[in-house]
Coordinates of C-alpha atoms in Angstrom, one line a residue:
M1 CA 144.1 137.0 103.0
S2 CA 141.9 135.4 105.7
V3 CA 141.1 131.7 106.0
D4 CA 137.5 132.2 104.9
Q5 CA 138.7 133.8 101.6
S6 CA 141.4 131.2 100.8
P7 CA 140.8 129.3 97.6
Y8 CA 142.1 126.2 99.4
S9 CA 139.8 126.2 102.4
V10 CA 137.0 123.7 102.7
P11 CA 133.7 125.1 101.5
N12 CA 130.9 125.6 104.0
A13 CA 127.9 123.4 103.3
N14 CA 125.0 122.5 105.5
L15 CA 124.7 118.8 104.7
E16 CA 122.2 118.1 107.4
A17 CA 119.6 120.3 105.8
D18 CA 120.0 118.6 102.5
L19 CA 119.6 115.1 104.1
S20 CA 116.5 116.1 106.0
K21 CA 114.8 117.3 102.8
D22 CA 115.9 114.3 100.8
N23 CA 115.5 111.6 103.5
G24 CA 117.4 109.1 101.3
I25 CA 115.0 109.1 98.3
S26 CA 117.8 110.2 96.0
Q27 CA 119.6 106.9 96.7
L28 CA 116.8 105.1 94.7
P29 CA 117.5 105.1 91.0
R30 CA 115.6 107.4 88.7
F31 CA 114.3 105.2 85.9
S32 CA 111.6 105.7 83.3
A33 CA 108.2 104.1 84.3
W34 CA 107.7 103.4 80.7
W35 CA 110.9 101.2 80.7
V36 CA 109.6 99.4 83.8
L37 CA 106.4 98.6 81.9
L38 CA 108.2 97.4 78.8
L39 CA 110.8 95.4 80.6
T40 CA 108.1 93.8 82.8
A41 CA 106.1 92.9 79.7
F42 CA 109.0 91.5 77.7
T43 CA 110.3 89.4 80.6
F44 CA 106.8 88.1 81.5
G45 CA 106.9 89.7 84.9
I46 CA 110.4 88.7 85.9
Y47 CA 111.6 92.3 85.8
A48 CA 109.0 93.4 88.3
F49 CA 110.5 91.0 90.9
I50 CA 114.0 92.3 90.0
W51 CA 112.8 95.9 90.4
L52 CA 111.2 95.1 93.7
Y53 CA 114.2 93.3 95.1
K54 CA 116.7 96.0 94.1
R55 CA 114.5 98.8 95.6
T56 CA 113.9 96.8 98.7
V57 CA 117.6 96.4 99.3
I58 CA 118.1 100.2 99.0
I59 CA 115.0 100.9 101.2
N60 CA 116.2 98.6 103.9
K61 CA 119.6 100.4 103.9
I62 CA 118.1 103.9 104.3
Q63 CA 115.4 103.3 106.8
N64 CA 114.8 101.6 110.1
R65 CA 111.6 99.7 109.3
K66 CA 113.1 96.8 107.3
I67 CA 111.1 94.6 104.9
E68 CA 111.5 91.1 106.1
P69 CA 113.8 88.8 104.0
W70 CA 111.4 85.8 104.5
L71 CA 108.7 87.7 102.7
I72 CA 110.9 88.5 99.8
N73 CA 112.3 85.0 99.5
T74 CA 108.8 83.4 99.8
A75 CA 107.3 85.7 97.1
I76 CA 110.2 85.0 94.7
S77 CA 110.2 81.3 95.4
L78 CA 106.5 80.9 94.8
F79 CA 106.8 82.9 91.5
I80 CA 109.6 80.7 90.3
I81 CA 107.9 77.4 91.3
N82 CA 104.6 78.5 89.8
N83 CA 106.3 79.4 86.5
L84 CA 108.2 76.2 86.4
L85 CA 105.0 74.3 87.1
S86 CA 103.2 76.2 84.3
F87 CA 105.9 75.4 81.8
Y88 CA 105.8 71.8 82.8
T89 CA 102.0 71.5 82.4
G90 CA 102.1 73.5 79.2
Y91 CA 104.8 71.5 77.5
S92 CA 104.1 68.0 78.8
G93 CA 101.8 67.2 75.9
N94 CA 99.8 64.9 78.1
T95 CA 96.4 65.7 79.7
I96 CA 97.0 67.8 82.7
D97 CA 96.5 66.1 86.0
P98 CA 93.7 67.8 88.0
A99 CA 95.7 67.6 91.2
L100 CA 98.5 69.4 89.5
Q101 CA 96.1 72.1 88.3
I102 CA 94.9 72.6 91.8
V103 CA 98.4 72.9 93.2
S104 CA 99.3 75.4 90.4
M105 CA 96.2 77.5 91.2
I106 CA 96.9 77.5 95.0
M107 CA 100.6 78.4 94.4
S108 CA 99.6 81.1 92.0
F109 CA 97.1 82.6 94.4
T110 CA 99.4 82.4 97.4
G111 CA 102.3 83.8 95.4
G112 CA 100.1 86.7 94.3
I113 CA 99.2 87.5 97.9
F114 CA 102.8 87.4 99.1
S115 CA 103.8 89.7 96.1
L116 CA 101.0 92.2 96.9
V117 CA 102.1 92.3 100.6
W118 CA 105.6 92.9 99.5
I119 CA 104.6 95.7 97.1
F120 CA 102.5 97.4 99.7
K121 CA 105.3 97.2 102.2
V122 CA 107.5 98.9 99.7
R123 CA 104.8 101.5 99.1
N124 CA 104.5 102.2 102.9
R125 CA 108.2 102.6 103.2
L126 CA 108.3 105.0 100.2
N127 CA 105.5 107.1 101.7
Y128 CA 107.5 107.3 104.9
I129 CA 110.8 108.1 103.2
G130 CA 109.1 110.7 101.0
N131 CA 107.4 112.3 104.0
A132 CA 104.2 111.9 102.1
T133 CA 100.9 112.6 103.8
K134 CA 97.5 111.5 102.4
G135 CA 96.4 114.0 99.8
S136 CA 99.8 115.4 99.2
R137 CA 101.5 115.3 95.8
N138 CA 104.0 112.5 96.8
W139 CA 101.4 110.3 98.4
I140 CA 101.4 106.8 96.9
G141 CA 97.8 105.7 96.8
G142 CA 96.7 102.1 97.5
I143 CA 94.3 101.6 94.5
L144 CA 96.9 102.7 91.9
T145 CA 99.5 100.6 93.7
F146 CA 97.2 97.6 93.4
F147 CA 96.5 98.0 89.7
F148 CA 99.8 99.3 88.4
T149 CA 102.3 97.9 91.0
V150 CA 106.0 98.6 90.2
I151 CA 105.2 101.0 87.3
Y152 CA 103.3 103.3 89.6
L153 CA 105.9 103.0 92.3
Q154 CA 108.7 104.0 89.9
Y155 CA 106.6 106.9 88.7
K156 CA 106.2 108.1 92.3
I157 CA 109.9 107.6 93.1
N158 CA 110.8 109.8 90.1
Q159 CA 108.3 112.4 91.3
M160 CA 109.8 112.4 94.8
I161 CA 113.4 112.7 93.4
D162 CA 112.3 115.6 91.2
D163 CA 110.7 117.4 94.2
C164 CA 113.9 117.0 96.3
Q165 CA 116.1 118.4 93.5
S166 CA 113.9 121.5 93.0

């Protein structure tokens, strides 16, 4: 019996070919986009930030163009501060101070901008990881990303994972 035919020999596998096709996309969790929508709605947007943070950590591990931690921390901090400010103004029972309203609006707007920048950075990294070119099946479009954010991104991640497995 030769070494190649031995049941105890190490199987031959071309791992490099599998990695080049996958490019790390299978490290991202496959999760229903409908669950992302429901969890985001039930948690009043908190789950969207959890989703973004967890995917960003994985993306930063599997690719060289890292998403900056200061952007993540700023977006999350502004979201938390704005929500605390909204709860305070909503439950205070007194008339709302106009200066506090202006501060809340500015923080809400600024937090929204930072969140969108973060979402689009994740989108760009996913397009790169998925080897997506404009017009291809796996391309993550900007308009749908703007309107459907993490729900659309999870849908496209699932699609990329399915394409790598087939």
